[in-house]
Amino acid sequence: MTTAVLFDNVSRHFGAVRAVDRVNLSITEGEFFAMLGPSGSGKTTCLRLMAGFEQPSAGHIEIFGETAEGVPPYRRSVNTVFQDYALFPHLSILDNVAYGLMVKGIGREERRKAAGDALAMVKLPGYGARRPGQLSGGQRQRVALARALVNKPKVLLLDEPLGALDLKLREQMQEELKSLQKSLGITFVFVTHDQGEALSMADRIAVFNEGRIQQLGRPEDVYNRPKTRFVADFVGSSNVLSSKLCQKLGLTASYASLRPEAVAIAPASDGALSLSGTVAGRSFLGATNRIVVDVEGSRIAVASPAAQAVPEIGSPVTLSFATRDLHPMEDA
Amino acid sequence: MTVVAESLVLPERRSTAGRLSDFFWRHPRVLLTVLLGPPLLWLGIVYLGSLFALLLQSFFSIDEFSGLINYEFTLATYRQLLSEANLDIILRTVAMAALVTLVSAFIAFPIAYYAARYARGKWKALFYLAVMLPLWSSYLVKVYAWKLILAKEGILTWVFEKLNLIWLLDAWLALPIVGGNSLSVSYTGTFIVFVYVWMPFMILPVQAALERVPANLIEASSDLGGTPAQTFRHVLFPLALPGIVAGSIFTFSLTLGDYIIPQIIGSSRLFIGQAVYAQQGTAGNIPLAAAFTVVPIVIMGAYLWMAKRMGAFDAL
């Protein structure tokens, strides 16, 4: 398997700020790779390092085996879908999509045909004559995608491309992006702060915090076995059991994560672990009820099926969960 | 909230100002009329009216013997305007205005680009100060200062001498048309002062236009394979064009109408502004002066129409 993008100890400093701090990663060709993290975590800077808008302060970047340092963006076969689309307001949609081919000197007829095909691929045939200002956010998003893909990039970078869309449209675009990636076979690198988006779309996820990768792995691993407290909290808001509770449960690790949906409000059956506490809060989330239980001063969230009865606030409850759902974590 | 209103609607305010606010809130059109009325009347009657009266004058003629104006419709004045001597004045002025505009745009663009893209905080303030500072001092003082700089015994000649480049200055002054006895009595001198005096009027609109170009459009062009030159040609320049056109309207029309700079610095040959000044003053030929002022109006109209045709305002 070919490595599409390789980061070897890459750092990017802005003055005293370490936006990216000694990041190592290797993205395989044809992979759907997500970079997940809160704003300011360095994920977008990593994307800009791949696009060539930033140069690393230290470390080494390779794209398909070739050194990327010092190579300007216009000489990389990498294209970007920008967060706010960055469509050229003075050009028609067709000219926007054909822009990359135009600057490469491809003839008018050929590039218009290619641009028309790209627009058809993103389900916007016949929109070529319009201006960006005349399209809705979702349509502009598709144009931005067509404009990048028409260049047949080796790596497509997507910077929070769905961030400005409403929920319904976002879900639809997630599926479309995923199937587009599968059919084209292009490496997608996707930046997002939405953990649901990363989990549902990506083959692998890198979770960023404060310029460093906290965990890199398949969505199931990142979700079920968070390595640090940050990942546990950021990806699906896991419960983090304090060292006191860990001791009480007979664990050697100082911290452990526990998914809200792995906990049941019921007396422990054979072989299960249990804790008792009082209900501190509850909220209705549609498919589930989120119940927060106070256990000796630390709070544990429980995702309880909506069909189940909801205990009153202040009432004592027993929480039970299987030993295998408890994942020991590294410190911090 | 400490005060609890007894009813939803607060009591009406008693003061005149308060009642006036309520009235304007209910009748926004009245407010608009009050605000826009006086300036529109001023513009409409005093300014446009006098302009129209002036244009009307150009269709009258002057009696060559008595020197009185003959109030009958005639195109004789326009025939006079297109005589060889007057046409010469028009062509000289338009060529100068076009050249001043072109060179101003070339000099202004990098300055405006730096200010819009890179200057922040203190540097931005410094930029505005540097661009505006020349506008604070009297126009006449600046022009006379330039006369001293450009004179034969002036500082520029001294600098050329010290650099052993006086042969270059002499060679330039020996050229036909642009040359002369010294820079201060040549078209080159007139040109330099025009460019200097109108430069802020080009820099500011271009800077405003460039400021409005989102940085990510430049990145997008680069990302799609556009070299810096292509990005400039296909993205930056078209988006800055409304600003350049706005700036060029200033530099072009200000040069077309100016009569002081060419009088103080330059050869003795007339520009449109000087011709208007002479015709309505010493010569007392108001119709011909009026016909001369029509020229810049027609030229500016044609220029704007062409700019629009070329799509200069598409990005607005």
XYZ file of C-alpha atoms in Angstrom:
648
model
C 0.000 0.000 0.000
C 1.317 3.403 -0.980
C 1.611 6.143 1.583
C -0.218 9.246 0.366
C 0.777 11.703 3.082
C 3.545 11.272 5.627
C 4.241 13.594 8.573
C 7.529 12.937 10.325
C 7.799 14.894 13.589
C 6.182 17.941 12.012
C 5.862 21.154 14.013
C 4.491 24.532 13.062
C 5.038 27.448 15.419
C 3.461 30.887 15.226
C 5.675 32.955 17.477
C 5.481 31.252 20.858
C 2.361 29.276 19.916
C 2.911 25.672 18.903
C -0.021 25.224 16.546
C 1.283 21.809 15.502
C 3.637 20.050 17.867
C 5.701 17.059 16.698
C 2.972 15.304 14.754
C 3.592 11.911 13.162
C 1.071 10.388 10.830
C 0.892 8.388 7.678
C -2.167 8.362 5.453
C -2.610 5.462 3.054
C -3.655 5.924 -0.560
C -7.416 5.649 -1.035
C -8.112 6.166 2.645
C -10.800 8.395 4.150
C -8.846 10.042 6.932
C -10.420 12.385 9.486
C -8.638 14.896 11.673
C -10.874 15.554 14.653
C -10.454 18.113 17.395
C -11.747 21.295 18.972
C -10.947 24.637 17.367
C -7.325 25.618 17.877
C -6.197 22.015 18.197
C -3.938 22.177 15.143
C -6.004 20.067 12.756
C -6.569 22.856 10.251
C -2.900 23.852 10.381
C -2.032 20.242 9.523
C -4.372 20.462 6.537
C -2.763 23.733 5.455
C 0.647 22.089 5.751
C -0.537 19.396 3.350
C -1.989 21.984 0.944
C 1.213 24.024 1.067
C -0.260 27.215 2.549
C 1.989 26.716 5.563
C 5.530 25.426 5.775
C 6.636 23.295 8.736
C 8.879 24.941 11.347
C 10.470 21.554 11.944
C 10.054 18.005 10.699
C 9.459 16.509 7.301
C 6.414 16.080 5.057
C 6.133 13.705 2.115
C 3.278 13.477 -0.356
C 3.361 10.283 -2.399
C 6.997 9.818 -1.514
C 8.071 13.294 -2.613
C 9.364 15.933 -0.243
C 6.732 18.634 0.186
C 8.740 21.344 1.938
C 9.342 24.313 -0.337
C 6.836 23.128 -2.926
C 4.246 25.891 -3.462
C 0.528 25.019 -3.401
C 0.185 25.488 -7.159
C 2.707 22.750 -7.828
C 1.057 20.105 -5.629
C -1.479 17.656 -7.012
C -3.497 18.261 -3.867
C -6.754 20.191 -3.903
C -8.756 21.743 -1.117
C -12.445 22.236 -0.418
C -12.429 25.363 1.731
C -14.523 25.854 4.820
C -16.496 28.746 3.338
C -16.057 27.359 -0.196
C -13.981 30.321 -1.503
C -15.776 30.382 -4.867
C -14.701 33.220 -7.158
C -17.585 35.729 -7.017
C -16.793 37.288 -10.402
C -16.853 34.013 -12.346
C -19.772 31.834 -13.399
C -20.176 28.418 -11.798
C -18.798 26.733 -14.914
C -15.739 29.015 -14.977
C -15.250 28.422 -11.261
C -15.179 24.666 -11.803
C -13.010 24.997 -14.919
C -10.546 27.344 -13.170
C -7.971 24.686 -12.320
C -7.985 23.391 -15.896
C -7.831 26.931 -17.299
C -4.676 27.865 -15.400
C -3.104 24.612 -16.566
C -3.664 25.697 -20.169
C -6.323 23.186 -21.195
C -8.395 24.330 -24.180
C -11.737 26.027 -23.741
C -13.915 23.258 -25.197
C -12.199 20.480 -23.301
C -12.285 22.220 -19.935
C -15.923 23.274 -20.351
C -16.853 19.677 -21.026
C -14.885 18.438 -18.030
C -16.418 21.117 -15.814
C -19.899 20.209 -17.040
C -19.247 16.554 -16.218
C -17.979 17.478 -12.755
C -21.106 19.526 -12.105
C -23.223 16.565 -13.175
C -21.271 14.335 -10.785
C -22.210 16.574 -7.833
C -25.814 16.652 -9.081
C -25.807 20.248 -10.288
C -26.101 19.842 -14.071
C -27.262 22.974 -15.871
C -26.129 25.342 -13.130
C -23.006 26.421 -15.039
C -24.247 29.831 -16.148
C -25.143 31.034 -12.644
C -23.032 33.052 -10.252
C -21.932 31.790 -6.807
C -24.118 34.448 -5.157
C -27.219 32.866 -6.704
C -26.715 29.447 -5.114
C -27.675 28.136 -1.687
C -25.046 27.045 0.830
C -25.484 23.364 -0.031
C -25.182 24.030 -3.745
C -22.058 26.151 -3.263
C -20.606 23.296 -1.247
C -21.121 20.938 -4.188
C -19.588 23.442 -6.601
C -16.524 23.717 -4.363
C -16.287 19.932 -4.414
C -16.621 19.765 -8.200
C -14.028 22.538 -8.599
C -11.501 20.527 -6.590
C -12.311 17.100 -8.066
C -12.196 18.212 -11.703
C -8.399 18.474 -11.315
C -8.228 14.763 -10.421
C -6.126 15.423 -7.294
C -4.136 12.655 -5.662
C -5.273 13.893 -2.266
C -8.430 15.882 -1.585
C -8.374 18.043 1.520
C -11.686 19.043 3.078
C -11.698 21.777 5.715
C -14.920 21.451 7.726
C -16.835 21.332 4.442
C -20.171 20.580 6.064
C -19.888 23.043 8.927
C -22.150 25.697 7.406
C -24.944 23.319 6.379
C -28.062 22.474 8.363
C -28.378 19.058 9.971
C -30.515 17.361 7.306
C -28.322 18.524 4.440
C -25.219 17.621 6.402
C -26.338 14.019 6.838
C -27.149 13.759 3.140
C -23.788 15.239 2.142
C -21.966 12.869 4.496
C -23.371 9.893 2.629
C -22.678 11.449 -0.755
C -19.099 12.316 0.146
C -18.519 8.805 1.408
C -19.857 7.142 -1.745
C -18.020 9.639 -3.952
C -14.788 8.796 -2.195
C -15.409 5.073 -2.640
C -16.170 5.376 -6.348
C -13.285 7.755 -7.157
C -10.750 6.012 -4.951
C -9.081 9.347 -4.094
C -7.478 9.850 -0.695
C -9.703 12.167 1.355
C -8.353 14.087 4.330
C -11.191 15.569 6.277
C -11.010 18.127 9.065
C -13.929 18.356 11.464
C -14.817 19.232 15.028
C -17.938 17.052 14.839
C -17.144 13.650 16.320
C -20.280 12.067 14.821
C -19.195 13.119 11.361
C -15.690 11.712 11.882
C -16.976 8.430 13.311
C -19.508 7.808 10.555
C -17.348 8.743 7.569
C -13.711 8.030 8.268
C -11.651 4.878 7.834
C -9.258 6.220 10.449
C -9.394 9.165 12.824
C -6.652 11.283 14.337
C -7.883 13.096 17.449
C -6.046 16.401 17.956
C -5.651 18.506 21.061
C -3.258 21.390 21.651
C -1.267 20.708 18.510
C -0.686 17.029 19.153
C -2.334 13.791 18.126
C -3.973 12.236 21.186
C -5.044 9.062 19.497
C -4.980 7.660 15.975
C -7.019 4.675 14.979
C -10.168 3.159 13.544
C -13.423 4.843 14.625
C -14.475 1.848 16.766
C -11.174 1.856 18.638
C -11.193 5.592 19.211
C -14.768 5.444 20.410
C -14.624 2.316 22.538
C -11.061 2.457 23.797
C -10.065 6.084 24.254
C -6.435 6.356 25.229
C -6.602 9.637 27.117
C -9.137 11.541 29.176
C -9.367 14.140 26.428
C -10.336 11.553 23.802
C -12.807 9.922 26.157
C -14.459 13.245 26.799
C -14.308 14.677 23.256
C -15.322 11.581 21.273
C -18.812 10.717 22.442
C -18.466 12.148 25.950
C -17.383 9.020 27.788
C -17.445 8.889 31.548
C -14.017 9.091 33.083
C -13.827 7.235 36.357
C -11.551 8.854 38.904
C -8.758 6.964 40.606
C -10.910 6.670 43.732
C -13.675 4.847 41.881
C -11.116 2.733 40.021
C -9.679 1.579 43.326
C -13.140 0.816 44.606
C -13.784 -1.364 41.561
C -10.472 -3.107 42.059
C -8.658 -1.724 38.991
C -4.923 -1.114 38.881
C -5.106 1.807 36.403
C -5.574 5.285 37.792
C -8.275 6.256 35.280
C -10.809 4.323 33.242
C -13.394 5.231 30.633
C -16.943 4.030 30.535
C -19.450 4.696 27.725
C -22.831 6.065 28.847
C -24.645 3.411 26.768
C -22.681 0.602 28.448
C -24.219 1.461 31.820
C -27.625 0.205 32.923
C -29.745 1.373 35.841
C -30.382 -2.051 37.365
C -29.068 -4.279 40.146
C -25.881 -6.023 39.093
C -26.244 -9.529 37.703
C -23.533 -12.163 38.011
C -20.036 -11.038 37.065
C -21.072 -7.426 36.523
C -19.669 -4.456 38.379
C -21.903 -2.039 40.205
C -21.863 1.373 41.812
C -24.602 3.140 43.701
C -25.469 6.814 43.714
C -28.287 9.316 43.431
C -29.873 10.798 40.311
C -28.616 14.354 39.779
C -30.165 15.248 36.440
C -32.003 13.925 33.426
C -32.783 15.067 29.930
C -34.766 13.636 27.048
C -32.707 13.171 23.864
C -35.205 11.407 21.597
C -33.999 7.828 21.280
C -32.501 7.848 24.759
C -32.747 9.559 28.109
C -29.531 10.969 29.466
C -29.430 10.434 33.208
C -26.625 11.876 35.298
C -25.901 10.006 38.503
C -23.805 11.319 41.341
C -21.506 8.586 42.681
C -19.459 9.690 45.662
C -18.935 13.152 44.229
C -18.131 12.192 40.640
C -20.785 12.256 37.942
C -21.529 9.359 35.653
C -23.791 9.795 32.629
C -26.065 6.955 31.610
C -27.748 6.639 28.229
C -30.930 4.807 29.042
C -33.360 3.633 26.315
C -36.369 5.944 26.065
C -38.739 3.065 26.671
C -37.344 2.519 30.160
C -38.788 4.339 33.153
C -36.873 7.424 34.261
C -36.043 7.669 37.960
C -36.845 10.888 39.817
C -34.089 13.352 40.626
C -32.671 12.619 44.061
C -33.706 8.982 44.128
C -31.041 6.346 44.873
C -30.105 4.026 41.987
C -27.706 1.179 41.311
C -25.560 1.307 38.174
C -24.276 -1.878 36.606
C -21.868 -2.536 33.775
C -19.695 -5.326 32.426
C -15.997 -5.479 33.238
C -15.077 -5.503 29.534
C -16.709 -2.078 29.028
C -14.347 -0.507 31.486
C -11.228 0.675 29.646
C -8.120 1.637 31.593
C -6.497 4.838 30.310
C -3.136 6.495 30.395
C -2.777 9.409 32.745
C -4.217 12.848 31.929
C -34.786 43.636 36.547
C -35.603 45.960 39.366
C -38.307 48.035 37.724
C -41.456 46.179 36.782
C -43.611 47.969 34.226
C -47.278 48.033 35.172
C -48.392 47.494 31.610
C -46.723 46.165 28.495
C -46.755 49.576 26.828
C -44.545 52.134 28.543
C -46.105 55.574 29.054
C -45.717 57.957 26.168
C -42.823 60.365 26.452
C -43.909 63.943 26.989
C -40.964 65.839 25.602
C -41.027 67.217 22.060
C -38.002 65.147 21.097
C -39.657 62.031 22.462
C -42.856 62.701 20.554
C -40.838 63.424 17.419
C -39.056 60.076 17.777
C -42.413 58.302 18.056
C -43.705 60.139 15.007
C -40.654 59.287 12.901
C -40.780 55.685 14.038
C -44.354 55.432 12.752
C -43.591 57.312 9.530
C -40.142 56.242 8.312
C -40.743 57.826 4.910
C -41.146 61.243 6.469
C -37.818 60.814 8.243
C -36.168 59.849 4.962
C -37.633 62.927 3.257
C -36.443 65.200 6.053
C -32.951 63.730 5.945
C -32.534 63.572 2.184
C -34.554 66.625 1.145
C -32.090 69.457 1.792
C -29.034 67.794 0.253
C -31.065 66.631 -2.738
C -32.434 70.132 -3.260
C -28.915 71.484 -2.999
C -27.561 68.951 -5.483
C -30.570 69.129 -7.770
C -31.134 72.859 -8.027
C -27.909 74.577 -7.136
C -25.418 72.105 -8.540
C -27.144 70.314 -11.408
C -29.079 73.476 -12.253
C -25.967 75.550 -12.692
C -24.302 72.749 -14.613
C -27.305 72.631 -16.927
C -27.263 76.424 -17.342
C -23.601 76.165 -18.249
C -24.283 73.475 -20.846
C -27.008 75.651 -22.294
C -24.499 78.468 -22.695
C -22.399 76.289 -24.958
C -25.171 76.359 -27.550
C -25.054 80.144 -27.758
C -22.379 82.127 -29.546
C -20.534 85.353 -29.022
C -20.733 88.354 -31.326
C -17.176 88.943 -32.464
C -17.535 92.710 -32.772
C -19.559 93.672 -29.738
C -18.386 90.817 -27.496
C -21.996 90.233 -26.397
C -23.625 86.838 -26.182
C -26.066 86.052 -28.911
C -28.884 84.013 -27.275
C -29.808 81.889 -30.240
C -29.297 78.179 -30.654
C -26.202 77.505 -32.718
C -23.482 74.890 -33.051
C -20.963 77.542 -34.047
C -19.230 77.369 -30.643
C -18.726 73.632 -31.027
C -17.330 74.242 -34.492
C -14.903 76.651 -32.846
C -14.095 74.061 -30.178
C -13.055 71.589 -32.857
C -10.689 74.044 -34.535
C -7.091 72.896 -34.743
C -5.788 75.059 -31.886
C -8.549 73.998 -29.470
C -8.425 70.356 -30.491
C -4.736 70.507 -29.678
C -5.576 71.618 -26.127
C -8.099 68.814 -25.726
C -5.744 66.114 -26.996
C -2.888 67.379 -24.822
C -5.091 67.331 -21.719
C -6.607 63.912 -22.394
C -3.204 62.372 -23.133
C -1.799 63.838 -19.919
C -4.807 62.671 -17.877
C -4.601 59.167 -19.325
C -0.874 58.890 -18.654
C -1.201 60.271 -15.118
C -3.991 57.770 -14.424
C -2.071 54.816 -15.806
C 1.125 55.576 -13.905
C -0.783 56.394 -10.703
C -2.475 52.990 -10.900
C 0.869 51.239 -11.380
C 2.446 53.002 -8.407
C -0.643 52.823 -6.193
C -1.363 49.110 -6.589
C 1.644 47.685 -4.703
C 1.241 50.266 -1.926
C -2.470 49.523 -1.612
C -1.809 45.788 -1.761
C 0.682 45.961 1.070
C -1.682 48.078 3.167
C -4.647 45.786 2.556
C -2.887 42.439 2.947
C 0.016 42.835 5.330
C -0.151 46.103 7.291
C -1.677 45.640 10.742
C -2.188 47.905 13.720
C 0.537 50.527 13.971
C 1.691 50.002 10.390
C -1.810 50.447 9.058
C -2.168 53.737 10.942
C 1.184 54.807 9.542
C 0.009 53.937 6.046
C -3.110 56.080 6.326
C -1.057 58.906 7.773
C 1.513 58.736 4.985
C -1.150 58.662 2.279
C -3.243 61.438 3.774
C -0.484 63.708 5.039
C 0.070 65.485 1.688
C -3.641 66.364 1.661
C -3.266 68.368 4.875
C -1.038 71.047 3.404
C -2.143 73.666 0.917
C -2.304 72.560 -2.670
C -0.510 75.728 -3.811
C 2.305 75.249 -1.311
C 2.853 71.719 -2.569
C 2.926 72.834 -6.195
C 5.376 75.646 -5.472
C 7.505 73.254 -3.440
C 7.646 71.016 -6.478
C 8.623 73.978 -8.632
C 11.643 74.468 -6.387
C 12.484 70.786 -6.477
C 12.248 70.620 -10.273
C 13.886 73.972 -11.073
C 17.197 74.169 -12.929
C 18.996 75.143 -9.692
C 16.754 72.805 -7.688
C 17.440 69.810 -5.515
C 16.768 67.261 -8.238
C 19.450 68.707 -10.502
C 21.806 68.734 -7.519
C 21.077 65.049 -6.799
C 21.678 64.098 -10.434
C 24.970 66.012 -10.356
C 26.142 64.304 -7.197
C 25.321 60.912 -8.670
C 27.142 61.840 -11.874
C 23.940 61.255 -13.748
C 23.440 64.785 -15.024
C 23.964 63.511 -18.573
C 20.831 61.394 -18.143
C 18.741 64.390 -17.071
C 20.131 66.446 -19.935
C 19.417 63.688 -22.424
C 15.826 63.458 -21.163
C 15.349 67.230 -21.329
C 16.742 67.226 -24.881
C 13.931 64.938 -26.019
C 11.137 66.538 -28.018
C 7.714 67.103 -26.322
C 8.638 65.700 -22.849
C 11.809 67.833 -22.611
C 12.476 71.542 -22.118
C 14.883 73.976 -20.516
C 14.427 72.423 -17.092
C 12.044 69.934 -15.500
C 9.966 72.750 -14.050
C 9.070 74.061 -17.488
C 8.587 70.682 -19.191
C 5.640 68.331 -19.577
C 7.661 65.825 -17.564
C 7.498 68.232 -14.617
C 3.752 68.751 -15.035
C 3.310 64.991 -15.171
C 5.376 64.314 -12.031
C 3.425 66.872 -10.007
C 0.059 65.591 -11.251
C 0.975 62.041 -10.274
C 2.146 63.212 -6.849
C -0.858 65.390 -6.111
C -3.538 62.859 -7.138
C -1.839 59.722 -5.788
C -3.932 59.472 -2.562
C -7.103 59.482 -4.647
C -5.868 56.347 -6.417
C -4.378 54.526 -3.428
C -7.400 54.757 -1.141
C -10.089 53.245 -3.419
C -7.723 50.492 -4.607
C -6.847 49.692 -1.007
C -10.548 49.566 -0.078
C -11.246 47.203 -2.979
C -8.322 44.919 -2.135
C -9.356 44.849 1.508
C -12.659 43.332 0.434
C -11.039 40.447 -1.463
C -11.115 37.469 0.933
C -7.651 35.987 1.463
C -8.957 32.488 0.836
C -9.757 33.340 -2.801
C -6.043 33.909 -3.344
C -5.349 30.599 -1.628
C -8.047 28.848 -3.645
C -6.509 30.047 -6.900
C -3.088 28.877 -5.790
C -4.539 25.567 -4.615
C -6.130 24.989 -8.024
C -2.754 25.414 -9.723
C -2.704 29.141 -10.450
C 0.790 30.639 -10.346
C 1.055 34.023 -8.587
C 0.914 35.770 -11.986
C -2.217 33.842 -12.975
C -3.798 34.521 -9.593
C -3.172 38.208 -10.097
C -4.597 38.191 -13.604
C -7.666 36.045 -13.038
C -8.612 36.738 -9.423
C -6.928 39.691 -7.765
C -7.050 42.168 -10.635
C -10.695 41.558 -11.647
C -11.795 41.881 -8.021
C -9.746 45.056 -7.502
C -10.938 46.554 -10.781
C -13.902 48.500 -9.316
C -11.428 50.204 -6.970
C -9.010 50.943 -9.807
C -11.835 52.362 -11.904
C -13.012 54.505 -8.970
C -9.462 55.750 -8.430
C -8.953 56.407 -12.120
C -12.141 58.482 -12.228
C -10.579 60.696 -9.578
C -7.136 61.014 -11.154
C -8.502 61.316 -14.683
C -11.181 63.922 -14.021
C -9.040 65.903 -11.585
C -6.278 66.125 -14.194
C -8.772 67.029 -16.918
C -10.085 69.970 -14.924
C -6.960 71.287 -13.226
C -5.669 74.706 -14.325
C -3.169 75.582 -11.592
C -0.496 72.897 -11.916
C 0.099 73.331 -15.670
C 0.225 77.086 -15.164
C 2.927 76.934 -12.488
C 4.870 73.935 -13.701
C 5.181 73.159 -17.379
C 5.435 74.682 -20.784
C 3.250 77.636 -21.689
C 0.883 75.516 -23.754
C -2.693 75.401 -22.445
C -4.668 72.573 -20.835
C -8.483 72.437 -20.835
C -8.748 73.969 -17.373
C -6.559 76.883 -18.364
C -8.538 77.352 -21.579
C -11.808 77.506 -19.617
C -10.238 79.962 -17.187
C -8.972 82.187 -20.003
C -12.179 82.028 -22.045
C -14.561 82.914 -19.228
C -12.184 85.475 -17.712
C -9.996 87.643 -19.923
C -11.591 86.626 -23.238
C -15.139 86.882 -21.895
C -16.237 84.046 -24.184
C -18.616 82.179 -21.856
C -20.064 79.945 -24.633
C -16.641 78.611 -25.610
C -15.681 78.143 -21.950
C -18.912 76.176 -21.507
C -18.154 74.080 -24.573
C -14.722 73.285 -23.143
C -16.254 72.044 -19.876
C -18.536 69.728 -21.835
C -15.452 67.851 -23.046
C -14.478 66.280 -19.670
C -18.119 65.391 -18.997
C -18.422 63.586 -22.333
C -15.060 61.858 -21.886
C -15.897 60.673 -18.358
C -19.295 59.432 -19.523
C -17.697 57.463 -22.348
C -15.025 56.129 -19.975
C -17.584 54.874 -17.432
C -19.678 53.306 -20.166
C -16.618 51.466 -21.489
C -15.608 50.362 -18.001
C -19.075 48.955 -17.446
C -19.000 47.186 -20.810
C -15.684 45.603 -19.839
C -17.285 44.273 -16.670
C -15.410 46.496 -14.232
C -18.432 46.637 -11.931
C -19.430 42.967 -12.112
C -17.760 42.195 -8.814
C -19.567 44.999 -6.959
